[in-house]
mmCIF file of N, CA and C and ligand atoms in Angstrom:
data_model
loop_
_atom_site.group_PDB
_atom_site.id
_atom_site.type_symbol
_atom_site.label_atom_id
_atom_site.label_comp_id
_atom_site.label_asym_id
_atom_site.label_seq_id
_atom_site.Cartn_x
_atom_site.Cartn_y
_atom_site.Cartn_z
ATOM 1 N N MET A 1 0.784 -1.365 0.004
ATOM 2 C CA MET A 1 0.033 0.006 -0.064
ATOM 3 C C MET A 1 0.741 1.346 -0.112
ATOM 4 N N ASP A 2 2.228 1.018 -0.004
ATOM 5 C CA ASP A 2 3.014 2.304 -0.269
ATOM 6 C C ASP A 2 2.691 3.012 -1.408
ATOM 7 N N GLY A 3 2.573 4.350 -1.472
ATOM 8 C CA GLY A 3 2.185 5.361 -2.595
ATOM 9 C C GLY A 3 0.761 5.436 -2.621
ATOM 10 N N MET A 4 -0.017 4.737 -2.019
ATOM 11 C CA MET A 4 -1.572 4.983 -1.759
ATOM 12 C C MET A 4 -1.652 6.367 -1.148
ATOM 13 N N GLU A 5 -2.615 6.913 -1.883
ATOM 14 C CA GLU A 5 -2.750 8.235 -1.199
ATOM 15 C C GLU A 5 -3.509 8.350 0.103
ATOM 16 N N PHE A 6 -3.510 9.136 1.057
ATOM 17 C CA PHE A 6 -4.129 9.308 2.412
ATOM 18 C C PHE A 6 -5.357 10.137 2.102
ATOM 19 N N THR A 7 -6.242 9.466 1.659
ATOM 20 C CA THR A 7 -7.670 10.113 1.388
ATOM 21 C C THR A 7 -8.571 9.354 2.072
ATOM 22 N N VAL A 8 -9.754 9.898 2.222
ATOM 23 C CA VAL A 8 -11.135 9.243 2.719
ATOM 24 C C VAL A 8 -11.590 8.219 1.996
ATOM 25 N N LYS A 9 -11.308 8.315 0.478
ATOM 26 C CA LYS A 9 -11.639 7.270 -0.306
ATOM 27 C C LYS A 9 -11.028 5.804 -0.008
ATOM 28 N N ALA A 10 -9.579 6.129 0.183
ATOM 29 C CA ALA A 10 -8.661 4.931 0.508
ATOM 30 C C ALA A 10 -9.053 4.410 1.766
ATOM 31 N N PHE A 11 -9.605 5.369 2.677
ATOM 32 C CA PHE A 11 -10.186 4.652 4.030
ATOM 33 C C PHE A 11 -11.440 3.943 4.035
ATOM 34 N N HIS A 12 -12.081 4.163 3.023
ATOM 35 C CA HIS A 12 -13.498 3.553 2.808
ATOM 36 C C HIS A 12 -13.178 2.290 1.927
ATOM 37 N N ASP A 13 -12.178 2.268 1.207
ATOM 38 C CA ASP A 13 -11.876 1.037 0.433
ATOM 39 C C ASP A 13 -11.076 -0.050 1.520
ATOM 40 N N PHE A 14 -10.376 0.436 2.337
ATOM 41 C CA PHE A 14 -9.775 -0.471 3.494
ATOM 42 C C PHE A 14 -11.193 -0.830 4.390
ATOM 43 N N LEU A 15 -12.128 -0.126 4.504
ATOM 44 C CA LEU A 15 -13.257 -0.564 5.421
ATOM 45 C C LEU A 15 -13.897 -1.750 4.893
ATOM 46 N N ALA A 16 -14.003 -1.618 3.360
ATOM 47 C CA ALA A 16 -14.608 -2.744 2.821
ATOM 48 C C ALA A 16 -13.867 -3.804 2.984
ATOM 49 N N GLU A 17 -12.794 -4.085 3.391
ATOM 50 C CA GLU A 17 -11.756 -5.210 3.538
ATOM 51 C C GLU A 17 -11.826 -5.403 4.985
ATOM 52 N N GLY A 18 -12.518 -4.814 5.996
ATOM 53 C CA GLY A 18 -12.654 -4.802 7.310
ATOM 54 C C GLY A 18 -11.427 -4.297 7.979
ATOM 55 N N ARG A 19 -10.769 -3.409 7.619
ATOM 56 C CA ARG A 19 -9.568 -2.973 8.137
ATOM 57 C C ARG A 19 -9.841 -1.466 8.417
ATOM 58 N N ILE A 20 -9.275 -0.924 9.677
ATOM 59 C CA ILE A 20 -9.310 0.440 9.909
ATOM 60 C C ILE A 20 -7.969 1.095 9.643
ATOM 61 N N MET A 21 -7.750 1.746 8.714
ATOM 62 C CA MET A 21 -6.423 2.345 8.242
ATOM 63 C C MET A 21 -6.475 3.697 8.529
ATOM 64 N N GLY A 22 -5.314 4.255 9.035
ATOM 65 C CA GLY A 22 -5.092 5.652 9.379
ATOM 66 C C GLY A 22 -3.574 6.102 9.059
ATOM 67 N N SER A 23 -3.487 7.428 8.795
ATOM 68 C CA SER A 23 -1.965 7.882 8.630
ATOM 69 C C SER A 23 -1.277 8.092 9.840
ATOM 70 N N ARG A 24 0.106 7.717 9.812
ATOM 71 C CA ARG A 24 0.747 8.043 10.894
ATOM 72 C C ARG A 24 2.098 9.038 10.555
ATOM 73 N N CYS A 25 2.180 10.163 11.074
ATOM 74 C CA CYS A 25 3.326 10.896 10.773
ATOM 75 C C CYS A 25 4.527 10.470 11.235
ATOM 76 N N ARG A 26 5.617 10.264 10.263
ATOM 77 C CA ARG A 26 6.714 9.841 10.724
ATOM 78 C C ARG A 26 7.695 10.908 11.406
ATOM 79 N N GLY A 27 7.105 12.174 11.286
ATOM 80 C CA GLY A 27 7.883 13.097 12.158
ATOM 81 C C GLY A 27 7.649 13.175 13.630
ATOM 82 N N CYS A 28 6.161 13.113 13.835
ATOM 83 C CA CYS A 28 5.902 13.417 15.365
ATOM 84 C C CYS A 28 5.212 12.152 15.850
ATOM 85 N N GLY A 29 4.712 11.140 15.061
ATOM 86 C CA GLY A 29 4.025 10.083 15.706
ATOM 87 C C GLY A 29 2.580 10.191 15.640
ATOM 88 N N ALA A 30 2.071 11.222 15.448
ATOM 89 C CA ALA A 30 0.514 11.614 15.401
ATOM 90 C C ALA A 30 -0.282 10.672 14.424
ATOM 91 N N VAL A 31 -1.267 10.145 14.794
ATOM 92 C CA VAL A 31 -2.084 9.241 14.153
ATOM 93 C C VAL A 31 -3.482 10.087 13.416
ATOM 94 N N SER A 32 -3.789 9.959 12.251
ATOM 95 C CA SER A 32 -4.870 10.585 11.950
ATOM 96 C C SER A 32 -5.811 9.573 11.368
ATOM 97 N N LEU A 33 -7.035 9.828 11.474
ATOM 98 C CA LEU A 33 -8.296 8.984 11.301
ATOM 99 C C LEU A 33 -9.556 9.697 11.006
ATOM 100 N N PRO A 34 -10.089 9.579 9.870
ATOM 101 C CA PRO A 34 -9.493 9.122 8.522
ATOM 102 C C PRO A 34 -8.239 9.715 8.334
ATOM 103 N N PRO A 35 -7.284 9.023 7.483
ATOM 104 C CA PRO A 35 -5.959 9.512 6.882
ATOM 105 C C PRO A 35 -6.159 10.957 6.296
ATOM 106 N N ARG A 36 -5.111 11.750 6.696
ATOM 107 C CA ARG A 36 -4.889 13.008 5.932
ATOM 108 C C ARG A 36 -3.449 13.190 5.400
ATOM 109 N N PRO A 37 -3.476 13.873 4.366
ATOM 110 C CA PRO A 37 -2.317 13.901 3.485
ATOM 111 C C PRO A 37 -1.196 14.688 4.232
ATOM 112 N N VAL A 38 -1.721 15.471 5.272
ATOM 113 C CA VAL A 38 -0.871 16.565 5.898
ATOM 114 C C VAL A 38 -1.044 16.224 7.383
ATOM 115 N N CYS A 39 0.133 16.003 8.218
ATOM 116 C CA CYS A 39 -0.222 15.966 9.779
ATOM 117 C C CYS A 39 -0.821 17.207 10.256
ATOM 118 N N PRO A 40 -1.739 16.806 10.938
ATOM 119 C CA PRO A 40 -2.588 18.224 11.808
ATOM 120 C C PRO A 40 -1.819 18.553 12.810
ATOM 121 N N GLU A 41 -0.748 17.801 13.260
ATOM 122 C CA GLU A 41 -0.153 18.215 14.623
ATOM 123 C C GLU A 41 1.026 19.081 14.395
ATOM 124 N N CYS A 42 1.882 18.648 13.322
ATOM 125 C CA CYS A 42 3.143 19.414 12.838
ATOM 126 C C CYS A 42 3.224 19.595 11.487
ATOM 127 N N GLY A 43 2.184 19.446 10.749
ATOM 128 C CA GLY A 43 2.304 20.102 9.360
ATOM 129 C C GLY A 43 3.008 19.018 8.284
ATOM 130 N N GLY A 44 3.529 17.985 8.739
ATOM 131 C CA GLY A 44 4.646 17.261 8.210
ATOM 132 C C GLY A 44 3.783 16.372 7.122
ATOM 133 N N ARG A 45 4.640 16.113 5.933
ATOM 134 C CA ARG A 45 3.986 15.152 4.893
ATOM 135 C C ARG A 45 4.447 14.049 4.804
ATOM 136 N N ASP A 46 5.511 13.479 5.802
ATOM 137 C CA ASP A 46 6.118 12.243 5.553
ATOM 138 C C ASP A 46 5.172 11.131 6.286
ATOM 139 N N LEU A 47 4.421 10.447 5.765
ATOM 140 C CA LEU A 47 3.382 9.737 6.572
ATOM 141 C C LEU A 47 3.437 8.474 6.024
ATOM 142 N N GLU A 48 2.901 7.415 6.846
ATOM 143 C CA GLU A 48 2.870 5.928 6.442
ATOM 144 C C GLU A 48 1.563 5.528 6.991
ATOM 145 N N TRP A 49 1.267 4.349 6.427
ATOM 146 C CA TRP A 49 -0.033 3.788 6.958
ATOM 147 C C TRP A 49 -0.056 3.086 8.176
ATOM 148 N N THR A 50 -1.071 3.081 8.765
ATOM 149 C CA THR A 50 -1.069 2.275 10.077
ATOM 150 C C THR A 50 -2.385 1.626 10.358
ATOM 151 N N GLU A 51 -2.412 0.357 10.515
ATOM 152 C CA GLU A 51 -3.663 -0.127 10.760
ATOM 153 C C GLU A 51 -4.100 -0.300 12.319
ATOM 154 N N LEU A 52 -5.421 -0.017 12.561
ATOM 155 C CA LEU A 52 -5.792 0.553 14.069
ATOM 156 C C LEU A 52 -6.776 -0.780 14.501
ATOM 157 N N GLU A 53 -6.608 -1.122 15.550
ATOM 158 C CA GLU A 53 -7.530 -2.437 16.176
ATOM 159 C C GLU A 53 -8.843 -1.590 16.407
ATOM 160 N N GLY A 54 -10.006 -2.392 16.167
ATOM 161 C CA GLY A 54 -11.287 -1.682 16.326
ATOM 162 C C GLY A 54 -11.855 -1.786 17.679
ATOM 163 N N LYS A 55 -11.294 -1.436 18.450
ATOM 164 C CA LYS A 55 -11.628 -1.579 19.939
ATOM 165 C C LYS A 55 -11.427 -0.168 20.747
ATOM 166 N N GLY A 56 -12.435 0.310 21.598
ATOM 167 C CA GLY A 56 -12.261 1.476 22.042
ATOM 168 C C GLY A 56 -13.325 1.985 23.183
ATOM 169 N N ILE A 57 -13.508 2.946 23.499
ATOM 170 C CA ILE A 57 -14.373 3.455 24.407
ATOM 171 C C ILE A 57 -15.268 4.699 23.646
ATOM 172 N N ILE A 58 -16.567 4.765 24.141
ATOM 173 C CA ILE A 58 -17.479 5.746 23.832
ATOM 174 C C ILE A 58 -16.926 7.152 24.528
ATOM 175 N N ARG A 59 -16.926 8.269 23.813
ATOM 176 C CA ARG A 59 -16.564 9.441 24.522
ATOM 177 C C ARG A 59 -17.544 10.533 24.451
ATOM 178 N N ALA A 60 -18.470 10.343 23.734
ATOM 179 C CA ALA A 60 -19.740 11.239 23.402
ATOM 180 C C ALA A 60 -20.719 10.415 22.538
ATOM 181 N N TYR A 61 -21.776 10.460 22.738
ATOM 182 C CA TYR A 61 -22.859 9.970 21.883
ATOM 183 C C TYR A 61 -24.254 10.861 21.776
ATOM 184 N N THR A 62 -25.088 10.600 20.784
ATOM 185 C CA THR A 62 -26.395 10.990 20.939
ATOM 186 C C THR A 62 -27.332 9.942 20.605
ATOM 187 N N VAL A 63 -28.520 9.665 21.161
ATOM 188 C CA VAL A 63 -29.309 8.461 20.657
ATOM 189 C C VAL A 63 -30.421 9.230 19.770
ATOM 190 N N ILE A 64 -30.491 8.712 18.592
ATOM 191 C CA ILE A 64 -31.524 9.295 17.497
ATOM 192 C C ILE A 64 -32.727 8.403 17.468
ATOM 193 N N HIS A 65 -33.737 9.163 17.520
ATOM 194 C CA HIS A 65 -35.221 8.620 17.447
ATOM 195 C C HIS A 65 -35.974 8.794 16.220
ATOM 196 N N VAL A 66 -35.433 9.729 15.654
ATOM 197 C CA VAL A 66 -36.160 10.113 14.132
ATOM 198 C C VAL A 66 -35.175 9.775 13.267
ATOM 199 N N PRO A 67 -35.082 8.752 12.503
ATOM 200 C CA PRO A 67 -34.098 8.065 11.642
ATOM 201 C C PRO A 67 -33.924 8.879 10.258
ATOM 202 N N LEU A 68 -32.806 8.712 9.756
ATOM 203 C CA LEU A 68 -32.719 8.662 8.301
ATOM 204 C C LEU A 68 -33.357 7.577 7.779
ATOM 205 N N THR A 69 -34.007 7.838 6.683
ATOM 206 C CA THR A 69 -34.783 6.738 6.022
ATOM 207 C C THR A 69 -34.205 5.414 5.928
ATOM 208 N N ARG A 70 -33.032 5.450 5.547
ATOM 209 C CA ARG A 70 -32.286 4.187 5.227
ATOM 210 C C ARG A 70 -31.996 3.462 6.638
ATOM 211 N N MET A 71 -32.132 4.168 7.846
ATOM 212 C CA MET A 71 -31.781 3.644 9.008
ATOM 213 C C MET A 71 -32.926 3.322 9.856
ATOM 214 N N LYS A 72 -34.228 3.212 9.192
ATOM 215 C CA LYS A 72 -35.361 3.343 9.859
ATOM 216 C C LYS A 72 -35.479 1.722 10.581
ATOM 217 N N ASP A 73 -35.128 0.803 10.120
ATOM 218 C CA ASP A 73 -35.084 -0.465 10.675
ATOM 219 C C ASP A 73 -34.110 -0.709 11.858
ATOM 220 N N ARG A 74 -33.214 0.215 12.379
ATOM 221 C CA ARG A 74 -32.195 0.169 13.181
ATOM 222 C C ARG A 74 -32.717 0.956 14.529
ATOM 223 N N CYS A 75 -33.871 1.801 14.252
ATOM 224 C CA CYS A 75 -34.056 2.984 15.241
ATOM 225 C C CYS A 75 -34.659 2.327 16.532
ATOM 226 N N PRO A 76 -34.438 2.880 17.688
ATOM 227 C CA PRO A 76 -33.302 4.044 17.897
ATOM 228 C C PRO A 76 -32.184 3.439 17.608
ATOM 229 N N TYR A 77 -31.024 4.493 17.363
ATOM 230 C CA TYR A 77 -29.574 4.140 17.255
ATOM 231 C C TYR A 77 -28.986 5.264 17.772
ATOM 232 N N ALA A 78 -27.549 5.057 17.822
ATOM 233 C CA ALA A 78 -26.865 6.308 18.422
ATOM 234 C C ALA A 78 -25.611 6.560 17.536
ATOM 235 N N CYS A 79 -25.491 8.029 17.344
ATOM 236 C CA CYS A 79 -24.175 8.285 16.705
ATOM 237 C C CYS A 79 -23.371 8.629 17.937
ATOM 238 N N GLY A 80 -22.057 8.229 17.691
ATOM 239 C CA GLY A 80 -21.049 8.544 18.822
ATOM 240 C C GLY A 80 -19.669 8.779 18.215
ATOM 241 N N VAL A 81 -18.983 9.284 19.369
ATOM 242 C CA VAL A 81 -17.399 9.534 18.872
ATOM 243 C C VAL A 81 -16.855 8.345 19.925
ATOM 244 N N VAL A 82 -15.970 7.844 19.196
ATOM 245 C CA VAL A 82 -15.344 6.408 19.765
ATOM 246 C C VAL A 82 -13.678 6.817 19.764
ATOM 247 N N GLU A 83 -13.237 6.510 20.870
ATOM 248 C CA GLU A 83 -11.693 6.786 20.993
ATOM 249 C C GLU A 83 -11.123 5.609 20.991
ATOM 250 N N LEU A 84 -10.468 5.253 20.016
ATOM 251 C CA LEU A 84 -9.815 3.919 19.758
ATOM 252 C C LEU A 84 -8.786 3.664 20.820
ATOM 253 N N ASP A 85 -8.360 2.330 21.226
ATOM 254 C CA ASP A 85 -7.309 2.153 22.302
ATOM 255 C C ASP A 85 -5.969 2.775 21.735
ATOM 256 N N ALA A 86 -5.870 2.765 20.402
ATOM 257 C CA ALA A 86 -4.757 3.516 20.023
ATOM 258 C C ALA A 86 -4.587 5.135 19.911
ATOM 259 N N GLY A 87 -5.581 5.547 20.433
ATOM 260 C CA GLY A 87 -5.521 7.077 20.475
ATOM 261 C C GLY A 87 -6.567 7.919 19.743
ATOM 262 N N PRO A 88 -6.488 7.703 18.377
ATOM 263 C CA PRO A 88 -7.387 8.444 17.472
ATOM 264 C C PRO A 88 -8.956 8.394 17.970
ATOM 265 N N ARG A 89 -9.665 9.465 17.497
ATOM 266 C CA ARG A 89 -11.174 9.463 17.770
ATOM 267 C C ARG A 89 -11.717 9.624 16.553
ATOM 268 N N ILE A 90 -12.856 8.683 16.178
ATOM 269 C CA ILE A 90 -13.640 8.743 15.156
ATOM 270 C C ILE A 90 -15.139 8.747 15.446
ATOM 271 N N SER A 91 -15.869 9.164 14.553
ATOM 272 C CA SER A 91 -17.391 9.268 14.871
ATOM 273 C C SER A 91 -17.885 8.036 13.874
ATOM 274 N N GLY A 92 -18.858 7.348 14.456
ATOM 275 C CA GLY A 92 -19.626 6.542 13.857
ATOM 276 C C GLY A 92 -20.830 6.054 14.406
ATOM 277 N N LEU A 93 -21.742 5.100 13.976
ATOM 278 C CA LEU A 93 -22.948 4.523 14.537
ATOM 279 C C LEU A 93 -22.750 3.821 15.524
ATOM 280 N N ILE A 94 -23.424 3.733 16.730
ATOM 281 C CA ILE A 94 -23.349 2.598 17.673
ATOM 282 C C ILE A 94 -24.520 1.775 17.587
ATOM 283 N N LEU A 95 -24.117 0.624 17.251
ATOM 284 C CA LEU A 95 -25.413 -0.493 16.944
ATOM 285 C C LEU A 95 -25.827 -1.314 18.377
ATOM 286 N N GLY A 96 -26.918 -1.730 18.302
ATOM 287 C CA GLY A 96 -27.395 -2.448 19.463
ATOM 288 C C GLY A 96 -28.389 -1.784 20.589
ATOM 289 N N VAL A 97 -28.416 -0.455 20.082
ATOM 290 C CA VAL A 97 -29.368 0.434 21.048
ATOM 291 C C VAL A 97 -30.732 -0.052 21.041
ATOM 292 N N SER A 98 -31.148 -0.406 19.725
ATOM 293 C CA SER A 98 -32.721 -0.955 19.657
ATOM 294 C C SER A 98 -32.976 -1.931 20.224
ATOM 295 N N GLU A 99 -31.950 -2.900 20.429
ATOM 296 C CA GLU A 99 -32.189 -4.256 21.178
ATOM 297 C C GLU A 99 -31.842 -3.925 22.691
ATOM 298 N N GLY A 100 -31.997 -2.634 23.137
ATOM 299 C CA GLY A 100 -31.724 -2.586 24.596
ATOM 300 C C GLY A 100 -30.397 -2.440 25.019
ATOM 301 N N GLU A 101 -29.408 -2.612 24.393
ATOM 302 C CA GLU A 101 -27.954 -2.353 24.914
ATOM 303 C C GLU A 101 -28.080 -0.841 25.586
ATOM 304 N N LYS A 102 -27.360 -0.945 26.789
ATOM 305 C CA LYS A 102 -27.109 0.153 27.562
ATOM 306 C C LYS A 102 -25.905 0.854 27.193
ATOM 307 N N ILE A 103 -25.908 2.061 26.715
ATOM 308 C CA ILE A 103 -24.555 2.783 26.379
ATOM 309 C C ILE A 103 -24.444 3.940 27.199
ATOM 310 N N GLU A 104 -23.187 4.144 27.597
ATOM 311 C CA GLU A 104 -22.815 5.434 28.153
ATOM 312 C C GLU A 104 -21.488 6.035 27.998
ATOM 313 N N VAL A 105 -21.116 7.178 28.299
ATOM 314 C CA VAL A 105 -19.760 7.402 27.997
ATOM 315 C C VAL A 105 -18.833 6.657 28.894
ATOM 316 N N GLY A 106 -17.833 6.059 28.185
ATOM 317 C CA GLY A 106 -16.689 5.125 28.815
ATOM 318 C C GLY A 106 -17.183 3.728 28.449
ATOM 319 N N SER A 107 -18.280 3.158 27.816
ATOM 320 C CA SER A 107 -18.668 2.060 27.375
ATOM 321 C C SER A 107 -17.575 1.580 26.436
ATOM 322 N N ARG A 108 -17.357 0.160 26.644
ATOM 323 C CA ARG A 108 -16.321 -0.202 25.688
ATOM 324 C C ARG A 108 -17.160 -0.789 24.365
ATOM 325 N N VAL A 109 -16.586 -0.640 23.186
ATOM 326 C CA VAL A 109 -17.172 -1.037 21.985
ATOM 327 C C VAL A 109 -16.128 -1.682 21.065
ATOM 328 N N GLU A 110 -16.542 -2.495 20.103
ATOM 329 C CA GLU A 110 -15.763 -2.927 19.039
ATOM 330 C C GLU A 110 -16.416 -2.540 17.663
ATOM 331 N N ALA A 111 -15.444 -2.410 16.893
ATOM 332 C CA ALA A 111 -15.819 -2.237 15.404
ATOM 333 C C ALA A 111 -16.655 -3.173 14.641
ATOM 334 N N GLU A 112 -17.481 -2.805 14.025
ATOM 335 C CA GLU A 112 -18.380 -3.601 13.061
ATOM 336 C C GLU A 112 -18.495 -2.829 11.669
ATOM 337 N N PHE A 113 -18.194 -3.682 10.637
ATOM 338 C CA PHE A 113 -18.280 -3.124 9.400
ATOM 339 C C PHE A 113 -19.320 -3.438 8.658
ATOM 340 N N VAL A 114 -20.216 -2.405 8.363
ATOM 341 C CA VAL A 114 -21.672 -2.569 7.948
ATOM 342 C C VAL A 114 -21.559 -2.296 6.411
ATOM 343 N N ARG A 115 -22.072 -3.084 5.779
ATOM 344 C CA ARG A 115 -22.317 -2.918 4.212
ATOM 345 C C ARG A 115 -23.657 -2.136 3.980
ATOM 346 N N GLU A 116 -23.475 -1.121 3.249
ATOM 347 C CA GLU A 116 -24.973 -0.533 2.969
ATOM 348 C C GLU A 116 -24.918 -0.214 1.374
ATOM 349 N N GLY A 117 -25.457 -1.113 0.498
ATOM 350 C CA GLY A 117 -25.422 -0.890 -0.735
ATOM 351 C C GLY A 117 -23.678 -1.183 -1.182
ATOM 352 N N ALA A 118 -23.167 -0.161 -1.798
ATOM 353 C CA ALA A 118 -21.897 -0.440 -2.445
ATOM 354 C C ALA A 118 -20.771 -0.060 -1.374
ATOM 355 N N ARG A 119 -21.173 0.655 -0.256
ATOM 356 C CA ARG A 119 -19.877 1.052 0.326
ATOM 357 C C ARG A 119 -20.152 0.307 1.691
ATOM 358 N N THR A 120 -19.061 0.325 2.544
ATOM 359 C CA THR A 120 -19.003 -0.154 3.824
ATOM 360 C C THR A 120 -18.830 0.891 5.120
ATOM 361 N N VAL A 121 -19.636 1.008 5.935
ATOM 362 C CA VAL A 121 -19.788 1.905 6.959
ATOM 363 C C VAL A 121 -19.217 1.436 8.341
ATOM 364 N N LEU A 122 -18.255 2.281 9.017
ATOM 365 C CA LEU A 122 -17.529 1.781 10.210
ATOM 366 C C LEU A 122 -18.623 2.274 11.361
ATOM 367 N N CYS A 123 -19.113 1.047 12.020
ATOM 368 C CA CYS A 123 -20.056 1.048 13.093
ATOM 369 C C CYS A 123 -19.478 0.494 14.162
ATOM 370 N N PHE A 124 -20.053 0.631 15.507
ATOM 371 C CA PHE A 124 -19.484 0.142 16.695
ATOM 372 C C PHE A 124 -20.662 -0.475 17.586
ATOM 373 N N ARG A 125 -20.260 -1.501 18.236
ATOM 374 C CA ARG A 125 -21.230 -2.140 18.929
ATOM 375 C C ARG A 125 -20.710 -2.356 20.399
ATOM 376 N N PRO A 126 -21.497 -2.063 21.574
ATOM 377 C CA PRO A 126 -21.005 -2.459 22.859
ATOM 378 C C PRO A 126 -20.507 -3.991 23.004
ATOM 379 N N VAL A 127 -19.571 -4.124 23.850
ATOM 380 C CA VAL A 127 -19.037 -5.362 24.079
ATOM 381 C C VAL A 127 -19.360 -5.619 25.675
HETATM 382 ZN ZN1 LIG B 1 3.454 15.265 12.864
#
């Protein structure tokens, strides 16, 4: 994957393979998720791909009762910000809320790769 551009598109292509890939700055070590072509910490452009494990904790969330049309069979659901164990934060849907899973800030979650038509969406489920 050397030479692959650090873009949101590449990020989604990796999601389709069930992988969470971010960019890591060789200068300062900061990890960006989704990947960015320029390090937000130091402005460096010497980056490498790094695979992140899909485990972390909920840092913030909102339960949504009025769904997007495509999500109505999963209602209610939650949108959250998850801090991965490796450090970076990423937003995503929190699954399982409609089945009565209790979530709160600090709950542990694991990544789940949900196919929606042609694309794969990064979601999380309480563990
Ligand atoms: Zn940097």
